[in-house]
PDB file of C-alpha atoms in Angstrom:
ATOM      1  CA  MET J   1     -17.876 -14.048   3.212  1.00 82.00           C
ATOM      2  CA  LEU J   2     -15.942 -13.801  -0.090  1.00 88.00           C
ATOM      3  CA  GLN J   3     -12.443 -15.154   0.309  1.00 91.00           C
ATOM      4  CA  LEU J   4      -9.624 -13.519  -1.702  1.00 92.00           C
ATOM      5  CA  ALA J   5      -8.344 -17.109  -2.341  1.00 90.00           C
ATOM      6  CA  ASP J   6     -11.608 -17.853  -4.354  1.00 92.00           C
ATOM      7  CA  CYS J   7     -10.648 -14.848  -6.705  1.00 93.00           C
ATOM      8  CA  THR J   8      -8.125 -14.779  -9.599  1.00 92.00           C
ATOM      9  CA  PHE J   9      -5.551 -11.874  -9.895  1.00 92.00           C
ATOM     10  CA  GLU J  10      -4.554 -10.612 -13.273  1.00 94.00           C
ATOM     11  CA  ARG J  11      -2.537  -7.625 -14.443  1.00 94.00           C
ATOM     12  CA  LEU J  12      -4.474  -5.112 -16.416  1.00 95.00           C
ATOM     13  CA  ASN J  13      -3.555  -5.723 -19.993  1.00 91.00           C
ATOM     14  CA  GLY J  14      -5.477  -3.110 -22.042  1.00 92.00           C
ATOM     15  CA  LEU J  15      -8.234  -0.549 -21.760  1.00 92.00           C
ATOM     16  CA  LEU J  16     -10.981  -1.711 -19.687  1.00 90.00           C
ATOM     17  CA  ASN J  17     -14.096  -2.727 -21.702  1.00 88.00           C
ATOM     18  CA  GLU J  18     -16.128  -3.788 -18.748  1.00 92.00           C
ATOM     19  CA  THR J  19     -18.028  -2.048 -16.094  1.00 92.00           C
ATOM     20  CA  PHE J  20     -16.660  -1.601 -12.697  1.00 96.00           C
ATOM     21  CA  ASP J  21     -18.689   0.284 -10.013  1.00 97.00           C
ATOM     22  CA  CYS J  22     -17.424   0.787  -6.497  1.00 97.00           C
ATOM     23  CA  GLY J  23     -19.660   3.649  -5.685  1.00 96.00           C
ATOM     24  CA  ASP J  24     -17.026   6.341  -6.150  1.00 95.00           C
ATOM     25  CA  ILE J  25     -16.746   8.168  -9.412  1.00 95.00           C
ATOM     26  CA  ASP J  26     -13.087   8.885  -9.146  1.00 94.00           C
ATOM     27  CA  LEU J  27     -12.080   5.252  -8.539  1.00 96.00           C
ATOM     28  CA  ASN J  28     -14.369   4.018 -11.305  1.00 97.00           C
ATOM     29  CA  GLU J  29     -12.849   6.589 -13.763  1.00 96.00           C
ATOM     30  CA  PHE J  30      -9.345   5.859 -12.814  1.00 96.00           C
ATOM     31  CA  LEU J  31      -9.757   2.204 -13.741  1.00 97.00           C
ATOM     32  CA  ARG J  32     -11.766   2.886 -16.935  1.00 96.00           C
ATOM     33  CA  ASP J  33      -9.659   5.770 -18.247  1.00 95.00           C
ATOM     34  CA  ASP J  34      -6.260   6.200 -16.557  1.00 96.00           C
ATOM     35  CA  ALA J  35      -5.004   2.803 -15.263  1.00 97.00           C
ATOM     36  CA  PHE J  36      -3.886   1.344 -18.573  1.00 97.00           C
ATOM     37  CA  PRO J  37      -2.153   4.659 -19.847  1.00 96.00           C
ATOM     38  CA  HIS J  38      -0.402   4.794 -16.437  1.00 96.00           C
ATOM     39  CA  GLN J  39       0.764   1.255 -17.108  1.00 96.00           C
ATOM     40  CA  LYS J  40       1.814   1.743 -20.555  1.00 96.00           C
ATOM     41  CA  GLU J  41       3.993   4.693 -19.412  1.00 96.00           C
ATOM     42  CA  LEU J  42       5.499   2.535 -16.768  1.00 96.00           C
ATOM     43  CA  LEU J  43       4.185   4.813 -14.045  1.00 96.00           C
ATOM     44  CA  ALA J  44       1.824   2.394 -12.177  1.00 97.00           C
ATOM     45  CA  VAL J  45       0.700  -1.246 -12.327  1.00 96.00           C
ATOM     46  CA  THR J  46      -2.885  -2.275 -11.872  1.00 97.00           C
ATOM     47  CA  CYS J  47      -4.117  -5.549 -10.900  1.00 96.00           C
ATOM     48  CA  LEU J  48      -7.701  -6.782 -11.268  1.00 96.00           C
ATOM     49  CA  ILE J  49      -9.204  -9.165  -8.801  1.00 96.00           C
ATOM     50  CA  ARG J  50     -11.908 -11.282 -10.402  1.00 95.00           C
ATOM     51  CA  TYR J  51     -14.612 -13.403  -8.794  1.00 95.00           C
ATOM     52  CA  GLY J  52     -15.824 -15.602 -11.748  1.00 93.00           C
ATOM     53  CA  SER J  53     -15.876 -13.240 -14.583  1.00 93.00           C
ATOM     54  CA  ASP J  54     -16.819 -10.174 -12.325  1.00 95.00           C
ATOM     55  CA  ILE J  55     -14.221  -7.670 -11.326  1.00 97.00           C
ATOM     56  CA  ALA J  56     -14.488  -7.713  -7.568  1.00 97.00           C
ATOM     57  CA  ALA J  57     -11.715  -5.316  -6.843  1.00 97.00           C
ATOM     58  CA  TYR J  58      -8.629  -3.608  -8.227  1.00 98.00           C
ATOM     59  CA  PHE J  59      -5.497  -1.875  -6.973  1.00 97.00           C
ATOM     60  CA  SER J  60      -2.777   0.167  -8.542  1.00 97.00           C
ATOM     61  CA  VAL J  61       0.758   0.449  -7.263  1.00 97.00           C
ATOM     62  CA  LEU J  62       3.796   2.524  -8.099  1.00 97.00           C
ATOM     63  CA  ASN J  63       7.281   3.232  -6.646  1.00 96.00           C
ATOM     64  CA  ASP J  64       7.407   5.912  -3.794  1.00 97.00           C
ATOM     65  CA  LYS J  65       9.710   7.077  -1.099  1.00 96.00           C
ATOM     66  CA  ILE J  66       9.320   8.745   2.299  1.00 96.00           C
ATOM     67  CA  SER J  67      11.903  11.351   2.864  1.00 94.00           C
ATOM     68  CA  SER J  68      12.486  13.326   5.954  1.00 87.00           C
ATOM     69  CA  GLU J  69      14.591  16.442   6.726  1.00 79.00           C
ATOM     70  CA  GLU J  70      15.168  14.944  10.240  1.00 68.00           C
ATOM     71  CA  PHE J  71      18.310  12.743   9.972  1.00 61.00           C
ATOM     72  CA  PRO J  72      21.522  12.619  11.832  1.00 58.00           C
ATOM     73  CA  SER J  73      24.756  14.053  10.579  1.00 57.00           C
ATOM     74  CA  LYS J  74      27.015  11.697   8.532  1.00 57.00           C
ATOM     75  CA  SER J  75      29.514  11.461  11.275  1.00 56.00           C
ATOM     76  CA  LYS J  76      26.817  10.427  13.822  1.00 57.00           C
ATOM     77  CA  LEU J  77      25.301   8.018  11.338  1.00 54.00           C
ATOM     78  CA  ARG J  78      28.730   6.031  10.984  1.00 59.00           C
ATOM     79  CA  VAL J  79      28.893   5.207  14.638  1.00 56.00           C
ATOM     80  CA  LEU J  80      25.463   3.881  15.021  1.00 58.00           C
ATOM     81  CA  PRO J  81      24.692   0.127  14.565  1.00 62.00           C
ATOM     82  CA  PHE J  82      23.157  -0.598  11.168  1.00 64.00           C
ATOM     83  CA  SER J  83      19.719  -1.394  12.650  1.00 61.00           C
ATOM     84  CA  LYS J  84      19.784   2.069  14.375  1.00 63.00           C
ATOM     85  CA  ARG J  85      20.690   4.180  11.320  1.00 67.00           C
ATOM     86  CA  ARG J  86      18.319   6.618   9.979  1.00 72.00           C
ATOM     87  CA  TYR J  87      18.300   7.867   6.374  1.00 79.00           C
ATOM     88  CA  LYS J  88      17.121  10.802   4.478  1.00 84.00           C
ATOM     89  CA  SER J  89      14.693   8.719   2.508  1.00 91.00           C
ATOM     90  CA  TYR J  90      13.196   5.277   2.598  1.00 94.00           C
ATOM     91  CA  PRO J  91      11.857   3.177  -0.384  1.00 96.00           C
ATOM     92  CA  ALA J  92       8.207   2.690  -0.388  1.00 97.00           C
ATOM     93  CA  VAL J  93       5.482   1.489  -2.601  1.00 97.00           C
ATOM     94  CA  LYS J  94       2.363   3.820  -3.156  1.00 98.00           C
ATOM     95  CA  LEU J  95      -1.018   2.212  -3.283  1.00 98.00           C
ATOM     96  CA  GLY J  96      -2.306   4.614  -5.894  1.00 97.00           C
ATOM     97  CA  ARG J  97      -5.771   3.153  -5.945  1.00 97.00           C
ATOM     98  CA  LEU J  98      -7.654   0.431  -4.228  1.00 97.00           C
ATOM     99  CA  ALA J  99     -11.324  -0.240  -4.787  1.00 98.00           C
ATOM    100  CA  VAL J 100     -13.865  -2.948  -4.103  1.00 97.00           C
ATOM    101  CA  ALA J 101     -16.913  -3.250  -6.289  1.00 98.00           C
ATOM    102  CA  SER J 102     -20.259  -2.219  -4.555  1.00 97.00           C
ATOM    103  CA  HIS J 103     -21.737  -5.736  -4.631  1.00 95.00           C
ATOM    104  CA  PHE J 104     -18.710  -7.213  -2.995  1.00 96.00           C
ATOM    105  CA  GLN J 105     -18.291  -4.675  -0.235  1.00 96.00           C
ATOM    106  CA  GLY J 106     -18.843  -5.505   3.410  1.00 94.00           C
ATOM    107  CA  GLN J 107     -17.077  -8.828   2.926  1.00 93.00           C
ATOM    108  CA  ASP J 108     -13.652  -7.854   4.251  1.00 94.00           C
ATOM    109  CA  LEU J 109     -12.171  -8.032   0.757  1.00 96.00           C
ATOM    110  CA  GLY J 110     -10.363  -4.733   1.264  1.00 97.00           C
ATOM    111  CA  THR J 111      -8.598  -5.926   4.363  1.00 96.00           C
ATOM    112  CA  GLN J 112      -7.766  -9.243   2.681  1.00 96.00           C
ATOM    113  CA  LEU J 113      -6.284  -7.300  -0.278  1.00 96.00           C
ATOM    114  CA  LEU J 114      -4.168  -5.128   2.057  1.00 97.00           C
ATOM    115  CA  ASP J 115      -2.889  -8.347   3.764  1.00 96.00           C
ATOM    116  CA  TYR J 116      -1.850  -9.764   0.296  1.00 96.00           C
ATOM    117  CA  ILE J 117      -0.209  -6.593  -0.745  1.00 96.00           C
ATOM    118  CA  LYS J 118       1.806  -6.315   2.520  1.00 96.00           C
ATOM    119  CA  MET J 119       2.952  -9.865   2.155  1.00 95.00           C
ATOM    120  CA  TRP J 120       3.607  -9.431  -1.589  1.00 94.00           C
ATOM    121  CA  PHE J 121       5.941  -6.686  -1.029  1.00 94.00           C
ATOM    122  CA  ILE J 122       7.759  -8.522   1.786  1.00 94.00           C
ATOM    123  CA  ASP J 123       8.021 -11.734  -0.057  1.00 91.00           C
ATOM    124  CA  ARG J 124       8.767 -10.194  -3.415  1.00 74.00           C
ATOM    125  CA  ASN J 125      10.971  -7.397  -2.070  1.00 76.00           C
ATOM    126  CA  LYS J 126      13.117  -7.357  -5.109  1.00 78.00           C
ATOM    127  CA  THR J 127      14.591  -3.816  -4.843  1.00 87.00           C
ATOM    128  CA  GLY J 128      13.903  -2.901  -1.225  1.00 92.00           C
ATOM    129  CA  CYS J 129      10.613  -1.468  -0.008  1.00 95.00           C
ATOM    130  CA  ARG J 130      10.144  -0.514   3.603  1.00 95.00           C
ATOM    131  CA  PHE J 131       6.637   1.105   3.631  1.00 97.00           C
ATOM    132  CA  ILE J 132       3.410   1.201   1.917  1.00 97.00           C
ATOM    133  CA  THR J 133       2.002   4.787   1.403  1.00 98.00           C
ATOM    134  CA  VAL J 134      -1.540   5.701   0.471  1.00 97.00           C
ATOM    135  CA  ASP J 135      -3.336   8.949  -0.090  1.00 94.00           C
ATOM    136  CA  ALA J 136      -6.506   7.772   1.707  1.00 94.00           C
ATOM    137  CA  TYR J 137      -9.844   9.161   0.772  1.00 91.00           C
ATOM    138  CA  GLU J 138     -11.476  10.961   3.678  1.00 90.00           C
ATOM    139  CA  GLN J 139     -14.057   8.140   3.948  1.00 91.00           C
ATOM    140  CA  ALA J 140     -11.499   5.419   3.788  1.00 94.00           C
ATOM    141  CA  VAL J 141      -9.119   6.703   6.498  1.00 94.00           C
ATOM    142  CA  SER J 142     -10.700   4.559   9.259  1.00 96.00           C
ATOM    143  CA  PHE J 143     -10.344   1.516   6.988  1.00 97.00           C
ATOM    144  CA  TYR J 144      -6.643   2.179   6.632  1.00 97.00           C
ATOM    145  CA  GLU J 145      -6.155   2.840  10.329  1.00 96.00           C
ATOM    146  CA  ARG J 146      -7.879  -0.435  11.132  1.00 95.00           C
ATOM    147  CA  ASN J 147      -5.316  -1.984   8.949  1.00 96.00           C
ATOM    148  CA  GLY J 148      -2.375  -0.529  10.725  1.00 95.00           C
ATOM    149  CA  PHE J 149      -1.774   2.635   8.628  1.00 96.00           C
ATOM    150  CA  ILE J 150      -0.659   5.766  10.417  1.00 95.00           C
ATOM    151  CA  PRO J 151      -1.044   9.440   9.159  1.00 95.00           C
ATOM    152  CA  LEU J 152       2.252  10.665   7.669  1.00 93.00           C
ATOM    153  CA  SER J 153       1.436  14.241   8.358  1.00 88.00           C
ATOM    154  CA  GLU J 154      -0.674  16.086  11.003  1.00 80.00           C
ATOM    155  CA  GLN J 155      -2.026  18.301   8.305  1.00 72.00           C
ATOM    156  CA  PRO J 156      -4.228  16.798   5.567  1.00 65.00           C
ATOM    157  CA  GLU J 157      -2.771  17.308   2.156  1.00 62.00           C
ATOM    158  CA  ASP J 158      -6.259  18.670   0.976  1.00 68.00           C
ATOM    159  CA  ASN J 159      -9.895  18.172   1.906  1.00 70.00           C
ATOM    160  CA  HIS J 160     -10.228  14.893  -0.036  1.00 81.00           C
ATOM    161  CA  THR J 161      -7.268  12.862   1.042  1.00 88.00           C
ATOM    162  CA  LYS J 162      -5.074  11.881   4.091  1.00 92.00           C
ATOM    163  CA  LEU J 163      -1.501  10.762   3.427  1.00 94.00           C
ATOM    164  CA  MET J 164      -0.845   7.547   5.456  1.00 96.00           C
ATOM    165  CA  TYR J 165       1.829   4.795   5.647  1.00 97.00           C
ATOM    166  CA  PHE J 166       2.435   1.335   6.763  1.00 97.00           C
ATOM    167  CA  ASP J 167       5.718  -0.121   8.130  1.00 96.00           C
ATOM    168  CA  LEU J 168       6.525  -3.385   6.560  1.00 96.00           C
ATOM    169  CA  LYS J 169       9.509  -4.100   8.777  1.00 94.00           C
ATOM    170  CA  PRO J 170       7.566  -5.211  11.976  1.00 95.00           C
ATOM    171  CA  VAL J 171       5.593  -7.637   9.886  1.00 96.00           C
ATOM    172  CA  ALA J 172       8.826  -9.077   8.241  1.00 95.00           C
ATOM    173  CA  GLU J 173      10.342  -9.403  11.713  1.00 93.00           C
ATOM    174  CA  GLN J 174       7.222 -11.080  13.114  1.00 93.00           C
ATOM    175  CA  LEU J 175       7.230 -13.516  10.159  1.00 93.00           C
ATOM    176  CA  GLU J 176      10.799 -14.550  10.873  1.00 91.00           C
ATOM    177  CA  ALA J 177       9.760 -15.206  14.458  1.00 88.00           C
ATOM    178  CA  LEU J 178       6.898 -17.419  13.558  1.00 85.00           C
TER     179      LEU J 178
ATOM    180  CA  MET A   1     -10.687  12.164 -15.730  1.00 76.00           C
ATOM    181  CA  ALA A   2      -9.757  10.857 -12.262  1.00 83.00           C
ATOM    182  CA  ARG A   3      -7.638  12.829  -9.901  1.00 86.00           C
ATOM    183  CA  PRO A   4      -3.865  12.274 -10.379  1.00 88.00           C
ATOM    184  CA  ILE A   5      -1.899  10.080  -7.971  1.00 89.00           C
ATOM    185  CA  LYS A   6      -0.131  12.634  -5.791  1.00 87.00           C
ATOM    186  CA  GLU A   7       3.573  12.535  -4.906  1.00 88.00           C
ATOM    187  CA  THR A   8       4.412  11.946  -1.373  1.00 92.00           C
ATOM    188  CA  PRO A   9       5.954  15.234  -0.019  1.00 92.00           C
ATOM    189  CA  ALA A  10       9.110  15.311   1.974  1.00 93.00           C
ATOM    190  CA  LEU A  11       8.517  15.544   5.755  1.00 93.00           C
ATOM    191  CA  HIS A  12       9.370  18.655   7.628  1.00 91.00           C
ATOM    192  CA  GLY A  13       9.363  19.830  11.238  1.00 91.00           C
ATOM    193  CA  LYS A  14       6.964  17.975  13.591  1.00 91.00           C
ATOM    194  CA  ASP A  15       5.984  15.444  10.994  1.00 92.00           C
ATOM    195  CA  ALA A  16       9.607  14.569  10.337  1.00 92.00           C
ATOM    196  CA  ARG A  17      10.422  14.180  13.966  1.00 90.00           C
ATOM    197  CA  ARG A  18       7.351  11.984  14.579  1.00 92.00           C
ATOM    198  CA  PHE A  19       8.247   9.885  11.565  1.00 92.00           C
ATOM    199  CA  THR A  20      11.894   9.449  12.921  1.00 89.00           C
ATOM    200  CA  GLU A  21      10.615   8.549  16.420  1.00 89.00           C
ATOM    201  CA  ARG A  22       8.269   5.973  14.858  1.00 91.00           C
ATOM    202  CA  LEU A  23      11.158   4.359  13.020  1.00 88.00           C
ATOM    203  CA  SER A  24      12.773   3.723  16.560  1.00 85.00           C
ATOM    204  CA  ASN A  25       9.428   2.577  18.076  1.00 88.00           C
ATOM    205  CA  PRO A  26       7.505   1.066  15.196  1.00 88.00           C
ATOM    206  CA  PRO A  27       3.897  -0.024  15.977  1.00 86.00           C
ATOM    207  CA  GLN A  28       3.699  -3.642  17.057  1.00 88.00           C
ATOM    208  CA  VAL A  29       1.950  -6.222  14.864  1.00 92.00           C
ATOM    209  CA  SER A  30       0.443  -9.187  16.506  1.00 92.00           C
ATOM    210  CA  LYS A  31       1.445 -12.764  15.559  1.00 93.00           C
ATOM    211  CA  GLU A  32      -2.352 -13.287  14.613  1.00 93.00           C
ATOM    212  CA  GLU A  33      -2.353 -10.441  12.235  1.00 93.00           C
ATOM    213  CA  VAL A  34       0.808 -11.780  10.517  1.00 95.00           C
ATOM    214  CA  ARG A  35      -0.557 -15.285  10.409  1.00 95.00           C
ATOM    215  CA  ARG A  36      -3.814 -13.936   8.791  1.00 94.00           C
ATOM    216  CA  ALA A  37      -1.949 -12.058   6.270  1.00 95.00           C
ATOM    217  CA  GLN A  38       0.451 -14.926   5.469  1.00 95.00           C
ATOM    218  CA  SER A  39      -2.502 -17.379   5.060  1.00 95.00           C
ATOM    219  CA  VAL A  40      -4.268 -14.867   2.566  1.00 94.00           C
ATOM    220  CA  TYR A  41      -0.968 -14.542   0.655  1.00 94.00           C
ATOM    221  CA  GLN A  42      -0.277 -18.290   0.619  1.00 93.00           C
ATOM    222  CA  ALA A  43      -3.769 -19.157  -0.522  1.00 92.00           C
ATOM    223  CA  VAL A  44      -3.703 -16.663  -3.406  1.00 91.00           C
ATOM    224  CA  SER A  45      -0.056 -17.682  -4.343  1.00 89.00           C
ATOM    225  CA  GLN A  46      -1.098 -21.378  -4.437  1.00 86.00           C
ATOM    226  CA  ARG A  47      -3.754 -20.329  -7.077  1.00 80.00           C
ATOM    227  CA  GLY A  48      -0.934 -18.756  -9.143  1.00 76.00           C
ATOM    228  CA  GLY A  49      -0.768 -15.399  -7.531  1.00 72.00           C
ATOM    229  CA  ILE A  50      -1.035 -12.457  -9.935  1.00 70.00           C
ATOM    230  CA  GLN A  51      -0.991 -13.458 -13.578  1.00 64.00           C
ATOM    231  CA  CYS A  52       1.956 -11.790 -15.309  1.00 55.00           C
ATOM    232  CA  CYS A  53       2.593  -9.830 -12.194  1.00 50.00           C
ATOM    233  CA  ASN A  54       4.629 -12.201 -10.084  1.00 44.00           C
TER     234      ASN A  54
END
């Protein structure tokens, strides 16, 4: 099984001149055509995961938030202990894209990558980030569920994707307890 | 051209209530899961993490 620790991580630093095929046209096209323009506009950051010189996987992340209309009034909020307070919105990071190249699939690389990303945002939580969100492709929903993601809405956004989220706080708390 | 990355919509009604309830009762994460994630993260970090991204 390929270990993520055997790979190198690099931030995308230009338009991609190499081939990447994960078996999904949209994910391939995003990396080839859109990832670097997004990065140049400071809209999303893309990281390439290389095994040797091959691109084994990539992911793109951007700032996000989860907002909810269900929140207590300001007066009720003030009397609650800090840990019990609920806010109108919570900072999050969106996993805009995550893909594993076809010839590296089936080796648990996606799960290892998600593990890395979760810890990365806990350890490097520079500005506050409570959740990871993702618009999971229909065929990837079970993968995200296996990795602790929960649907954000009962209704699918469209036929292609399902909005899901992962709460980083229980992981951070468990880490402190270790 | 790939599909755009969609914005996360604000939650309303049932979805909002469910989200708020989950904040009070977040899903439990096992120590094993956290140890596994920590070991992946440490191993990658020891190799320098993400070049230009740390």
